[in-house]
Coordinates of N, CA and C in Angstrom, one line a residue:
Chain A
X1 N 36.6 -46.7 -63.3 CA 37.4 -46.9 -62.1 C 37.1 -48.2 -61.3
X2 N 37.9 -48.5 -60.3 CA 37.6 -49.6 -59.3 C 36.3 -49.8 -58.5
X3 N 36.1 -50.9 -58.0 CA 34.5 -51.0 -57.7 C 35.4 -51.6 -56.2
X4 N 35.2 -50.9 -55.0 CA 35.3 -51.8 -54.0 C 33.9 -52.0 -53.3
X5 N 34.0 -53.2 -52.7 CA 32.4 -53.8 -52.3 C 33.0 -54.3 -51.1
X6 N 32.3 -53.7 -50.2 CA 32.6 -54.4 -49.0 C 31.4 -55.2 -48.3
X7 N 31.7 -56.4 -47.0 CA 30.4 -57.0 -46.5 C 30.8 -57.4 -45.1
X8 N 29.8 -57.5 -44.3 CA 28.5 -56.9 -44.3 C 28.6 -55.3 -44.1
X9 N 27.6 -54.8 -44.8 CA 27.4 -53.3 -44.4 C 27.1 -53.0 -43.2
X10 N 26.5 -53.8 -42.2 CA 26.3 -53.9 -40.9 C 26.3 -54.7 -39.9
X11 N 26.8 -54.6 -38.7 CA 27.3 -56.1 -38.1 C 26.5 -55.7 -36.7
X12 N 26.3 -56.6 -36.0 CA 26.3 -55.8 -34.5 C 26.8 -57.6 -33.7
X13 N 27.1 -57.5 -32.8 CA 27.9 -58.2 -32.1 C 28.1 -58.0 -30.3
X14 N 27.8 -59.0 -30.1 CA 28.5 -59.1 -28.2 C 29.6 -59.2 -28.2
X15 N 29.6 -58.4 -27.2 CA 31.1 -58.3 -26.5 C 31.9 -59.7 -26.4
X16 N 33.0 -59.7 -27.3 CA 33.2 -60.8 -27.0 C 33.7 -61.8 -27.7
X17 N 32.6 -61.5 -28.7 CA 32.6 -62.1 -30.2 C 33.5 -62.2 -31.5
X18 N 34.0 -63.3 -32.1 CA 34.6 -62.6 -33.1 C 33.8 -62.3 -34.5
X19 N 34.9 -62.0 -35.5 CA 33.8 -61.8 -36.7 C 34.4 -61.3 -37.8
X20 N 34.0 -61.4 -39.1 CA 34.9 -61.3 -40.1 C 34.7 -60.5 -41.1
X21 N 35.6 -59.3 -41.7 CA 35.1 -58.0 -42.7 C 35.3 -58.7 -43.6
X22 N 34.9 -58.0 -45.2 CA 35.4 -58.4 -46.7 C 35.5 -57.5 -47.3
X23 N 36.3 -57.5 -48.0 CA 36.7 -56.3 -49.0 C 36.9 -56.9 -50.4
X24 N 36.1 -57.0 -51.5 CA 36.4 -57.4 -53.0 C 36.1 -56.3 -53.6
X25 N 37.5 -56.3 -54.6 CA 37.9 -55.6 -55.4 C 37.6 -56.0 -56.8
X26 N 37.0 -54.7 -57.8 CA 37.3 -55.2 -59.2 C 38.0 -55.5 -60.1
X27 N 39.3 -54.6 -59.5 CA 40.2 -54.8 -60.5 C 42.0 -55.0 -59.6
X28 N 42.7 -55.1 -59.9 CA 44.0 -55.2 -59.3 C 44.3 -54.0 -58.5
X29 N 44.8 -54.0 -57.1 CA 44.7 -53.3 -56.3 C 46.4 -53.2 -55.7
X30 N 46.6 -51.7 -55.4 CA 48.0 -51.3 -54.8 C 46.9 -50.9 -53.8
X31 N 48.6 -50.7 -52.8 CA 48.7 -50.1 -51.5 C 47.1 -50.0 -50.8
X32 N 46.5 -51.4 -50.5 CA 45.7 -51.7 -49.7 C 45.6 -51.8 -48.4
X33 N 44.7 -51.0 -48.0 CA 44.6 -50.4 -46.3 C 43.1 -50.9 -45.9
X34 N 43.0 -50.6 -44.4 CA 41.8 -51.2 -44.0 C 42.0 -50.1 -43.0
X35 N 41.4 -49.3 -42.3 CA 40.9 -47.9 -41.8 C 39.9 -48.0 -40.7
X36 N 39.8 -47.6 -39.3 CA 38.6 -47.9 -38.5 C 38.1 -46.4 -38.1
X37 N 37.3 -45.9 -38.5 CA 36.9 -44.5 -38.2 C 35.9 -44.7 -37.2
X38 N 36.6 -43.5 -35.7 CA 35.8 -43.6 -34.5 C 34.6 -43.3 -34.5
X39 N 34.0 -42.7 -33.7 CA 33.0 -41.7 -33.7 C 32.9 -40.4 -33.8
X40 N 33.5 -39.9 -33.4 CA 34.2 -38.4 -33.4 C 34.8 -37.9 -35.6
X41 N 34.8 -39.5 -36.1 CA 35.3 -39.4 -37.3 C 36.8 -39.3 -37.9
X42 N 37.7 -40.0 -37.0 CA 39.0 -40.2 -36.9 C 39.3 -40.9 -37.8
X43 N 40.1 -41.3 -38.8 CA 40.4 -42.3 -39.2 C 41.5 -43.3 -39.1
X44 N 41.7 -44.1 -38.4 CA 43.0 -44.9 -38.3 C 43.2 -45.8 -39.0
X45 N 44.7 -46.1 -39.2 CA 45.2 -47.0 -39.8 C 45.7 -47.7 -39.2
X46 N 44.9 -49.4 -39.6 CA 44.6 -50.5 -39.3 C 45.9 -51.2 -39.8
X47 N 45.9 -51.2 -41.1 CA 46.5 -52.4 -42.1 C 46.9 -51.4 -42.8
X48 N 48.5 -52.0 -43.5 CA 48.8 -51.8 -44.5 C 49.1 -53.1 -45.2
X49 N 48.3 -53.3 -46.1 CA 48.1 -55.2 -46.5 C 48.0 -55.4 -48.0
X50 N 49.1 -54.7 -48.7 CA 48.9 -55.2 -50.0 C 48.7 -57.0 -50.4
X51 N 49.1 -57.6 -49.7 CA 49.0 -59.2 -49.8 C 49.5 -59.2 -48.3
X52 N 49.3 -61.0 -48.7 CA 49.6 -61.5 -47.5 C 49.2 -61.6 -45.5
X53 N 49.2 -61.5 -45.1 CA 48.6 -61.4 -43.5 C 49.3 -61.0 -42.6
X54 N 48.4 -60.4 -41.9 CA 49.6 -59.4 -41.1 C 48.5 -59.3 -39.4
X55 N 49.1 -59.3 -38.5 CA 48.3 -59.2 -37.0 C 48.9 -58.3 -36.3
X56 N 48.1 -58.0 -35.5 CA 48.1 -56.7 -34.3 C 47.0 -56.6 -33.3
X57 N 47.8 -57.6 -32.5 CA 46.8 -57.9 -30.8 C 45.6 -59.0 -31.5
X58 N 44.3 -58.3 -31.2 CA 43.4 -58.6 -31.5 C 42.9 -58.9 -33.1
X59 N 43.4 -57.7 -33.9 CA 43.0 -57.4 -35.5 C 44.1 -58.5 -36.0
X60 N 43.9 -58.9 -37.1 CA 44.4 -59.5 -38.1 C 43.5 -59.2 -39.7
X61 N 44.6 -59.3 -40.7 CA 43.9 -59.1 -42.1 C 44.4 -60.2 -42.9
X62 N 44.0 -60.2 -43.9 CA 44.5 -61.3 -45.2 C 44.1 -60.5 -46.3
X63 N 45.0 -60.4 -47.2 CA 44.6 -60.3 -48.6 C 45.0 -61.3 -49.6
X64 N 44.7 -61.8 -50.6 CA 44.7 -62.1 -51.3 C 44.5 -61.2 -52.9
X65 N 45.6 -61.4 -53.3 CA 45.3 -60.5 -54.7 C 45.1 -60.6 -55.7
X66 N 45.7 -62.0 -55.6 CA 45.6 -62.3 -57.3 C 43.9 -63.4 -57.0
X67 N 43.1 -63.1 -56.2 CA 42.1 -63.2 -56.5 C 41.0 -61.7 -55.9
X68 N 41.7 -60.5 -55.7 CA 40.9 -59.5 -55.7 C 40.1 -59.0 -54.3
X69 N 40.3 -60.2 -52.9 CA 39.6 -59.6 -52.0 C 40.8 -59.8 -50.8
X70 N 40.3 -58.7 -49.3 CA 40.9 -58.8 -48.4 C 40.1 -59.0 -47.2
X71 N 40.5 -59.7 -46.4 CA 39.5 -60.1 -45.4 C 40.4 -59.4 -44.0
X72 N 39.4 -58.7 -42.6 CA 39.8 -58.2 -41.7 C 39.1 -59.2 -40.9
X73 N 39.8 -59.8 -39.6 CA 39.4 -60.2 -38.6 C 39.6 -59.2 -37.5
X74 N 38.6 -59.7 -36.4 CA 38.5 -58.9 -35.5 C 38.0 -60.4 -34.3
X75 N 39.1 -60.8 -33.5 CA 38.9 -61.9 -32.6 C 38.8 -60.6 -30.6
X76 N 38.1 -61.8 -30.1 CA 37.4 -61.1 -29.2 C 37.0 -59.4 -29.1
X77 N 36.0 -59.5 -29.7 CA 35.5 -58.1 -30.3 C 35.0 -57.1 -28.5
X78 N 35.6 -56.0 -28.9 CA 35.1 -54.8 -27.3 C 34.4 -53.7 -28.2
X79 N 33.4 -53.4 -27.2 CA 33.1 -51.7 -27.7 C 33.5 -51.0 -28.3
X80 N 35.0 -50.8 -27.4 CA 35.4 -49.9 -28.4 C 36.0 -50.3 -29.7
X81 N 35.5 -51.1 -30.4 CA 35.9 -51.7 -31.4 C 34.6 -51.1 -32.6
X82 N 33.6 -50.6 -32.1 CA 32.3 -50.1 -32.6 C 33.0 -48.9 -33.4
X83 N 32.2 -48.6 -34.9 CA 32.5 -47.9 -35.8 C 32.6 -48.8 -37.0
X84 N 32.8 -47.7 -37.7 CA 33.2 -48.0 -39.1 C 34.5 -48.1 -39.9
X85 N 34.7 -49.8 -40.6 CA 35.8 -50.0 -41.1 C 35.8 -50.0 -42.5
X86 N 36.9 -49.1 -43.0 CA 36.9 -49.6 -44.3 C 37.7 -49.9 -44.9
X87 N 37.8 -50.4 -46.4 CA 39.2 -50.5 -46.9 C 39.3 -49.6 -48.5
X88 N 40.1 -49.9 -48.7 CA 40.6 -48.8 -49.7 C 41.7 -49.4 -50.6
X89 N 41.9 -48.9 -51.5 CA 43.0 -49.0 -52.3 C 43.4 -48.7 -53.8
X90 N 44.4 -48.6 -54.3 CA 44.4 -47.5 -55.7 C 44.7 -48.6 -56.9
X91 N 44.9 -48.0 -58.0 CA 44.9 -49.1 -59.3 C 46.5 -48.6 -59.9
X92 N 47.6 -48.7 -59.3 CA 48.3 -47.3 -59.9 C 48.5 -45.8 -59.8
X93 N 47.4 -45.5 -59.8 CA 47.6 -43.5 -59.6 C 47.6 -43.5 -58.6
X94 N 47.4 -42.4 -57.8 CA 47.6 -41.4 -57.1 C 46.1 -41.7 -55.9
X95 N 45.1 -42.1 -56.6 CA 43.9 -42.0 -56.1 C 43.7 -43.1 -55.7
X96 N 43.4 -43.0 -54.2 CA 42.7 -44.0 -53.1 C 41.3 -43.9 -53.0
X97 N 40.5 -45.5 -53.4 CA 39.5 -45.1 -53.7 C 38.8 -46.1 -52.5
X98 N 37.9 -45.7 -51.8 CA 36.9 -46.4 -50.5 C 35.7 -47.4 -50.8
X99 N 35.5 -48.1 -50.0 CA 34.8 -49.0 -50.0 C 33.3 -48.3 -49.4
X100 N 32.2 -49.0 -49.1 CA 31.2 -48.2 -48.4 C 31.1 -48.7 -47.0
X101 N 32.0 -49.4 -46.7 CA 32.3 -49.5 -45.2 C 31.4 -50.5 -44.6
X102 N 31.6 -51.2 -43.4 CA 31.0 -51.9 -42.3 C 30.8 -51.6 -41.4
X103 N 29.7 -51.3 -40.8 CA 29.5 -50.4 -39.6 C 29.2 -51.3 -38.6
X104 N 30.1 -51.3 -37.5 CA 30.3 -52.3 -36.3 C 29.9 -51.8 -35.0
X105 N 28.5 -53.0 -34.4 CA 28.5 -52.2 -33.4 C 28.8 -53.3 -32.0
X106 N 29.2 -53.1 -31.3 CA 30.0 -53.8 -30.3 C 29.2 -54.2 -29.1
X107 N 28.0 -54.4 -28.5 CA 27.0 -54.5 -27.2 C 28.0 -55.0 -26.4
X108 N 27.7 -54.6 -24.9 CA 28.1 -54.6 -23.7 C 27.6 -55.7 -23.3
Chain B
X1 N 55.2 -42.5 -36.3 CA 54.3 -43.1 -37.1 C 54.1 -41.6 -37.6
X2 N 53.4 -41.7 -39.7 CA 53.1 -40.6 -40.0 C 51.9 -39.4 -39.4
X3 N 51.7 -38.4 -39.5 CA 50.8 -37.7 -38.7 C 50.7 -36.2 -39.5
X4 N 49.2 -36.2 -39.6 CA 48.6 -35.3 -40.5 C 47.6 -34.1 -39.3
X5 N 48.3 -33.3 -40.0 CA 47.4 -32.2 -38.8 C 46.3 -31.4 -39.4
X6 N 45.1 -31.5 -39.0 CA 44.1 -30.6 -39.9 C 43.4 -29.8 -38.8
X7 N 42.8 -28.5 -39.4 CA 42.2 -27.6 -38.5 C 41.9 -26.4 -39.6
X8 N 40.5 -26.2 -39.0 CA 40.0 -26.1 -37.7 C 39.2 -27.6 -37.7
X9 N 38.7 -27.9 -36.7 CA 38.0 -29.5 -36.8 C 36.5 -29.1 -36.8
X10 N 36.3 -27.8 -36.1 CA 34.6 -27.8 -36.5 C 34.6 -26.2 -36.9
X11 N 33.3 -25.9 -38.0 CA 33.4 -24.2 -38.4 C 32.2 -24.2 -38.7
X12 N 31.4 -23.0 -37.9 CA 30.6 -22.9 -38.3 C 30.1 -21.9 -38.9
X13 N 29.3 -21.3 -40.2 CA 29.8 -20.1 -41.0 C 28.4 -19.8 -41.7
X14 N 28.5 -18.4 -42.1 CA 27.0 -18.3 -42.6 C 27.1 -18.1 -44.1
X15 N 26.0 -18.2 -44.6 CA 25.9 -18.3 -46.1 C 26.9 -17.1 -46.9
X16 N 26.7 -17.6 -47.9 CA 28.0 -16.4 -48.9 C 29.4 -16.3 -48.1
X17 N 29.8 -16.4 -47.7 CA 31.4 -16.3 -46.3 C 32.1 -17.9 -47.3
X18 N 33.7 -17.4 -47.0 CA 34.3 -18.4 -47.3 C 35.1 -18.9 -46.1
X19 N 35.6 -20.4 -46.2 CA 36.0 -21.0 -45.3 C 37.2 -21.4 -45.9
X20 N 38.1 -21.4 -44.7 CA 39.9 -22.2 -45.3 C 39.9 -23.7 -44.2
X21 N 40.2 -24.7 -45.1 CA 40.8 -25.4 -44.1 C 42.1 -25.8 -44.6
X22 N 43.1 -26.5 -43.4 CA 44.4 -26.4 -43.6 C 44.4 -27.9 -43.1
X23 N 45.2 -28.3 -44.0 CA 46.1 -29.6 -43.9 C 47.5 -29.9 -43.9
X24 N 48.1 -30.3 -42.9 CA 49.6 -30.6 -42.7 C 50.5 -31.4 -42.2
X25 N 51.2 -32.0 -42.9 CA 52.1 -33.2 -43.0 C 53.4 -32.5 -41.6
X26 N 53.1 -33.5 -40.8 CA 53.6 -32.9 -39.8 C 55.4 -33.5 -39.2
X27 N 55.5 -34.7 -39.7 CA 56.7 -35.4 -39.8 C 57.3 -35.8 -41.0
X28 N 56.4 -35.3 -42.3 CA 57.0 -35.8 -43.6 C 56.5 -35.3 -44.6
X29 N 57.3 -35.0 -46.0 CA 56.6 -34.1 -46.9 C 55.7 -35.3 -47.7
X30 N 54.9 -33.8 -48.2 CA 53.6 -34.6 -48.9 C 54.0 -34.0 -50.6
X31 N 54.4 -34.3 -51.9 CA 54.1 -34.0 -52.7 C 52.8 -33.5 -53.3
X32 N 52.0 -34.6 -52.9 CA 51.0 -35.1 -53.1 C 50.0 -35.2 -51.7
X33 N 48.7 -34.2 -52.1 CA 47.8 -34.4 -50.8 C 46.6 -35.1 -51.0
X34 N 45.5 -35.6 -50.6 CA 44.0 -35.5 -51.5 C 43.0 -35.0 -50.1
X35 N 41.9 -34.4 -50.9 CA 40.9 -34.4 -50.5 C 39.7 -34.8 -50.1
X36 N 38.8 -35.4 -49.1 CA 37.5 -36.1 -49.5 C 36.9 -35.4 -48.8
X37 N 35.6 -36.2 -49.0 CA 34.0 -35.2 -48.6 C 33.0 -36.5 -47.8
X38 N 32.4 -36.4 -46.7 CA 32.0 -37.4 -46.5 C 30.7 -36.5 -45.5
X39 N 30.0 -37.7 -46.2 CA 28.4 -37.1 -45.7 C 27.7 -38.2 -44.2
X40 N 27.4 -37.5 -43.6 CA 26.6 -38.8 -42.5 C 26.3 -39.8 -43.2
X41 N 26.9 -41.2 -42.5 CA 26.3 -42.7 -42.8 C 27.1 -43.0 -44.0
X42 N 28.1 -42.2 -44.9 CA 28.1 -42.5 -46.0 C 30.0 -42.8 -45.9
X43 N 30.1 -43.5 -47.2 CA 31.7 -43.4 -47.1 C 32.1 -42.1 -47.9
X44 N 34.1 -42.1 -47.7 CA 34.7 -41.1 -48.2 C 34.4 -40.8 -49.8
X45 N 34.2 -39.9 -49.9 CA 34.5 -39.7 -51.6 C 35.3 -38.5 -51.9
X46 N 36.1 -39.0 -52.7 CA 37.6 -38.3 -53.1 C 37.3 -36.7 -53.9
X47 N 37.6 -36.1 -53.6 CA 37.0 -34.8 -54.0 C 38.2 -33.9 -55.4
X48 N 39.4 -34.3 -54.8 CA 40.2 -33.6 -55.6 C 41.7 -34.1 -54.7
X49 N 42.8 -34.2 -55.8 CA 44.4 -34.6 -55.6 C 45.0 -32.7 -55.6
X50 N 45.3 -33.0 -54.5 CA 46.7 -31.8 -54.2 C 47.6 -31.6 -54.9
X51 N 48.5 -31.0 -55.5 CA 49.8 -31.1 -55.9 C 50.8 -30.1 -55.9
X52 N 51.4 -29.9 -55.3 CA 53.2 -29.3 -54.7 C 52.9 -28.4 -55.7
X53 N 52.7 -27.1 -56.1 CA 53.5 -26.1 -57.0 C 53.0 -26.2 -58.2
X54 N 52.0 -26.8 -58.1 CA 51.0 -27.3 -59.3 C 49.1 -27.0 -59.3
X55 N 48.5 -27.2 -60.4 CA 47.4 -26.6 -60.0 C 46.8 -28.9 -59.4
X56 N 45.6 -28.4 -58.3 CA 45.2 -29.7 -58.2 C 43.8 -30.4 -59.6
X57 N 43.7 -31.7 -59.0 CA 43.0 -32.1 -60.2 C 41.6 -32.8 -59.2
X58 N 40.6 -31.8 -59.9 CA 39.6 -32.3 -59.3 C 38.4 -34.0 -59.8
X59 N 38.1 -34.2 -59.2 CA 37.2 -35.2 -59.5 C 35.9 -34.6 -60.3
X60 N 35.6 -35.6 -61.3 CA 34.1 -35.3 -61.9 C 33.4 -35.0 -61.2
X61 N 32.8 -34.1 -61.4 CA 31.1 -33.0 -60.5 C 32.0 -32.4 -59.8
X62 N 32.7 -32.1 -59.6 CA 33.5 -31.2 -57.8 C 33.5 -29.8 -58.7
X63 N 33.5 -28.7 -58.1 CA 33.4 -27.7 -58.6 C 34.5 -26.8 -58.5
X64 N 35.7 -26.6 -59.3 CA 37.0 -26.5 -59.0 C 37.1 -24.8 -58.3
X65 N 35.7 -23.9 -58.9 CA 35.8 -22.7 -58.3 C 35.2 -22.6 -57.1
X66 N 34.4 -23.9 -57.1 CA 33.8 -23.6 -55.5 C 34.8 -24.2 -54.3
X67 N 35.6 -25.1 -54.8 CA 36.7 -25.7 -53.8 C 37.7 -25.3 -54.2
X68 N 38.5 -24.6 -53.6 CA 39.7 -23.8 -54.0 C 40.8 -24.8 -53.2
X69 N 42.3 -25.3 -54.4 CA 42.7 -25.8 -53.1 C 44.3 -25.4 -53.9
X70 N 45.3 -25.3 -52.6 CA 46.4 -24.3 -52.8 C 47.3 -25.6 -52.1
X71 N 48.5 -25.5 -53.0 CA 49.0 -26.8 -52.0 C 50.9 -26.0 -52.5
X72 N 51.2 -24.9 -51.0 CA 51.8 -24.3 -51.8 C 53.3 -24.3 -50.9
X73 N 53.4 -25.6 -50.5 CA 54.7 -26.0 -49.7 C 54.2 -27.8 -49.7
X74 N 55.5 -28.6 -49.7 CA 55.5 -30.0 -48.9 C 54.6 -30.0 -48.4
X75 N 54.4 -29.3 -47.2 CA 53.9 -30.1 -46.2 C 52.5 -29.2 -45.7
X76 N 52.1 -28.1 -46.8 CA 50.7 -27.9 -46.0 C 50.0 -27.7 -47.8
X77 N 48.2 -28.1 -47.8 CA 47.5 -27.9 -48.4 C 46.6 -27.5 -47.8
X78 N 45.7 -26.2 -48.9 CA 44.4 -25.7 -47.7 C 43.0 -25.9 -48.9
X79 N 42.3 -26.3 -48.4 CA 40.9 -26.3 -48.8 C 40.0 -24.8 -49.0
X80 N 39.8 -24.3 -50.0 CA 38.9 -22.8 -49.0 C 37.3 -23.4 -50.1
X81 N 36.2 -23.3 -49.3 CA 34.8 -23.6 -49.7 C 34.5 -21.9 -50.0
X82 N 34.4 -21.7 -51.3 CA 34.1 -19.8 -51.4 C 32.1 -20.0 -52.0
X83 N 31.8 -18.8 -51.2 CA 30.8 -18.4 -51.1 C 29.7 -19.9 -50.7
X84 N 30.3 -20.7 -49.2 CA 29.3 -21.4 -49.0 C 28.1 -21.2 -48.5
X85 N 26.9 -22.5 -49.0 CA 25.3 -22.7 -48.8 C 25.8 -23.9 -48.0
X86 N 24.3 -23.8 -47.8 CA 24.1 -25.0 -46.4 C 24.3 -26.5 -47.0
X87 N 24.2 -26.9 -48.4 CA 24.2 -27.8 -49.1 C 25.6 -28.0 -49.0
X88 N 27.3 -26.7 -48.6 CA 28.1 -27.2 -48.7 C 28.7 -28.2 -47.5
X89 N 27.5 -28.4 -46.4 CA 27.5 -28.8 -45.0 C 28.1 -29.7 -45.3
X90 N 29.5 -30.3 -44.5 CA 29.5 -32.0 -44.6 C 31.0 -31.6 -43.7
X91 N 31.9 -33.5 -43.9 CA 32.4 -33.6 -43.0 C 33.8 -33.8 -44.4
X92 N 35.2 -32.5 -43.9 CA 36.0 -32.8 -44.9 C 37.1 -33.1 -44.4
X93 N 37.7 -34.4 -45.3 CA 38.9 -35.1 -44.4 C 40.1 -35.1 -45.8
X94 N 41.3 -34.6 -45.0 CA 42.5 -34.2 -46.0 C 43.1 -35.5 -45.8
X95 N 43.9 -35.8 -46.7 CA 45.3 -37.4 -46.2 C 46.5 -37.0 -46.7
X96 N 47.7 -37.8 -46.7 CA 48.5 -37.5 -47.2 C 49.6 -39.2 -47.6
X97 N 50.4 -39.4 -48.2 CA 50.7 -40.2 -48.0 C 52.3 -40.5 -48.2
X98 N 52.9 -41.1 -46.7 CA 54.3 -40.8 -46.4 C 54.5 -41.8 -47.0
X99 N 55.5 -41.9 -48.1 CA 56.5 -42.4 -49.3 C 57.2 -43.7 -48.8
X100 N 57.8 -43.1 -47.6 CA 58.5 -44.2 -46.7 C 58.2 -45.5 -46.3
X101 N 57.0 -45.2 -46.0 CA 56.4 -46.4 -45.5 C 54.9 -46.8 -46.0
X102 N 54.5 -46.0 -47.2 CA 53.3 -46.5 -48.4 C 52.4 -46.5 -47.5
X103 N 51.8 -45.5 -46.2 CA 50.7 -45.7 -45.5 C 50.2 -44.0 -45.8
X104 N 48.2 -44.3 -46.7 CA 47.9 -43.3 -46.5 C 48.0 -42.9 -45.3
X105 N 47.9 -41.7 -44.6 CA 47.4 -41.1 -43.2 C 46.2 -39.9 -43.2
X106 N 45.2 -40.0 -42.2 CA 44.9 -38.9 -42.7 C 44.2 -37.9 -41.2
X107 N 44.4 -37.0 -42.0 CA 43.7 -35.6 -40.4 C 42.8 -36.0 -40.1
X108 N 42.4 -35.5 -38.9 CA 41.3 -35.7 -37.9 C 40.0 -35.0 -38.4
X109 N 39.7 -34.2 -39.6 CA 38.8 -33.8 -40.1 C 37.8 -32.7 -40.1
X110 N 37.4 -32.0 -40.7 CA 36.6 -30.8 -40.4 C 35.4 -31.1 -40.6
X111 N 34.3 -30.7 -39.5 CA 33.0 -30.4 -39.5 C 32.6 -28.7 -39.9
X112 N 32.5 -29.2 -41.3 CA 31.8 -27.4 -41.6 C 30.2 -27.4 -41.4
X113 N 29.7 -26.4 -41.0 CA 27.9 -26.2 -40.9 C 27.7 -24.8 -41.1
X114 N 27.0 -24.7 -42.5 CA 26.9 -23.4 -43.0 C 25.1 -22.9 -42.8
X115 N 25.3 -22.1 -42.1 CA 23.7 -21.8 -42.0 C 22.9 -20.9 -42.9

């Protein structure tokens, strides 16, 4: 199956700050998402980004696919921006498969 | 926007006892549901695919008699954990995904704690 690798595994950050996720993939990737799970364990959707670049407020993503990775920005970073992002995406079937995530933590 | 309804969100239950949870596509049918399992600190892992009127397909190691899963209308799928240990402790998140617009979605998730 697919190998998603995500970086950094862990970030921490001032308020304030921007900063940049990664998502590479092993193999050719459908219906690619990027996901921010609260604390409580919510999961929201971020991105739907099979290619190309897409923004919303602050978040912005890029994929690239025909070289395998997707990159999440996050410009002037808040608290509540703290959690875990991840991305995902299927090879064809049915199965959406996760990355091990980036755990963001946001200081005051 | 799509919206997935799951409940109960926390259960707490004692050993040997079975547990249901329920998953439900609340603005759009789901053919198709999946399941994951996700442990403190860890990412999702996909446990088993739902399917409409069909038996579901579990993932390698998942234990298809110990996770029972019934997916017996569009729009609801239910999870039942039978005869849970404390080992089946964790945090289980259903998704589904609306056709329309190619965006997994997924429930708010259950905290099981089996003592």
């Amino acid at each position: 199956g697919i190998q998603v690798e995500q970086s950094p595994p862990d970030l921490i950050l001032q308020e304030g700050a921007n900063s940049t996720l990664r998502c590479n993939f092993s193999d050719s990737v459908n219906n690619l998402q990027w996901f921010h799970q609260n604390p409580w364990g919510q999961l929201i959707n971020l991105f739907y980004i099979p290619s190309g670049t897409k923004q919303n407020g602050r978040l912005s993503a890029t994929t690239v696919a025909t070289e395998r990775y997707s990159l999440l920005y996050i410009s002037s970073s808040q608290t509540t921006d703290s959690g875990v992002y991840f991305c995902a995406g299927n090879t064809g079937g049915f199965k959406t498969i996760f990355g091990a995530g980036t755990r963001l933590f946001v200081k005051a | 926007g799509a919206v997935v309804s799951q409940h109960p969100s926390r259960v707490i239950c004692k050993s040997g006892t079975s547990v249901k949870i329920e998953c439900r596509s609340l603005d759009f049918q789901a053919t198709t549901m999946f399941w994951y399992r996700q442990f403190p600190k860890q990412s999702l892992m996909l446990m088993a695919t739902s399917n409409e009127g069909s038996k579901a397909t579990y993932e390698q190691g998942v234990e298809k008699d110990k996770f029972l899963i019934n997916h017996a209308s569009l729009t609801l799928s239910t999870l039942t954990v039978t005869s849970a240990h404390p080992e089946d402790s964790s945090f289980y998140i259903c998704s589904a995904r609306d056709l329309s617009a190619n965006v997994l979605t997924f429930g708010a998730g259950s905290r099981l704690t089996v003592l």
